[in-house]
Coordinates of C-alpha atoms in Angstrom, one line a residue:
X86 CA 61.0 92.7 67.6
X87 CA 58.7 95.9 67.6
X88 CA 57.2 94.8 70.7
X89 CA 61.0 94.6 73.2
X90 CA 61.9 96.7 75.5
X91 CA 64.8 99.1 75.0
X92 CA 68.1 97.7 76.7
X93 CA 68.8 100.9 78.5
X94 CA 65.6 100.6 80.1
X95 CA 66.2 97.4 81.7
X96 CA 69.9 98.9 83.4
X97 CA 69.1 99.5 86.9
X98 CA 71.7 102.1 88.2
X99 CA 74.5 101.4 90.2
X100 CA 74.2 102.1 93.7
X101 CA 76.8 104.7 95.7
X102 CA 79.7 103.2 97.9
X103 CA 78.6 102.2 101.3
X104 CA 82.1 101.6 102.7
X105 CA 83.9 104.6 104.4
X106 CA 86.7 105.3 102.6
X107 CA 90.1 106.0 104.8
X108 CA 91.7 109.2 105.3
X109 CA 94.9 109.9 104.3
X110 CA 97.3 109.1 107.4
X111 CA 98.4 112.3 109.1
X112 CA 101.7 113.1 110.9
X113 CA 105.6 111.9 110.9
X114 CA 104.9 108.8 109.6
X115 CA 102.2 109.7 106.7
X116 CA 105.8 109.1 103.9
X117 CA 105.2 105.5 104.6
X118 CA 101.7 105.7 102.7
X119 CA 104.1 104.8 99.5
X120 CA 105.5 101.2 98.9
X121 CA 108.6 102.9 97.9
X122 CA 109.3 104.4 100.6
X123 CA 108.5 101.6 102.9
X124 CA 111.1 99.7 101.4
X125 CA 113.7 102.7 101.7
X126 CA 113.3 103.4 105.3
X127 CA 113.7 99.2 105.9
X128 CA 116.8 98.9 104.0
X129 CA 118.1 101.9 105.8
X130 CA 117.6 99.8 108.8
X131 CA 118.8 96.9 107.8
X132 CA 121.8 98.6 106.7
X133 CA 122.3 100.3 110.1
X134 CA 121.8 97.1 111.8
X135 CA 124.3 95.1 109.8
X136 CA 126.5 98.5 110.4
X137 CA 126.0 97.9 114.3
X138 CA 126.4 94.7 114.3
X139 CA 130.2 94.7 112.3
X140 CA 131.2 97.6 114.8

């Protein structure tokens, strides 16, 4: 057991990200980054529709 290597000598090092990350969306539609306001802004057209549709 003398004779082994240490453990943390054997850990090669991770290697840095190679995929491009994406920047943040820019402009009037950058709210719908957020799941929650996805799903407000389609139930507000949904509800408009059906409003349209009863009128």
């Amino acid at each position: 057991m003398a004779d082994a290597e240490p453990l943390a000598a054997t850990v090669q090092p991770l290697a840095p990200p190679t995929a491009a990350i994406a920047a943040p969306a820019t402009g009037i539609f950058r709210s719908l980054n957020f799941f929650n306001a996805r799903l407000y802004f389609l139930g507000l057209l949904l509800s408009n529709i059906g409003s349209w549709l009863q009128g």
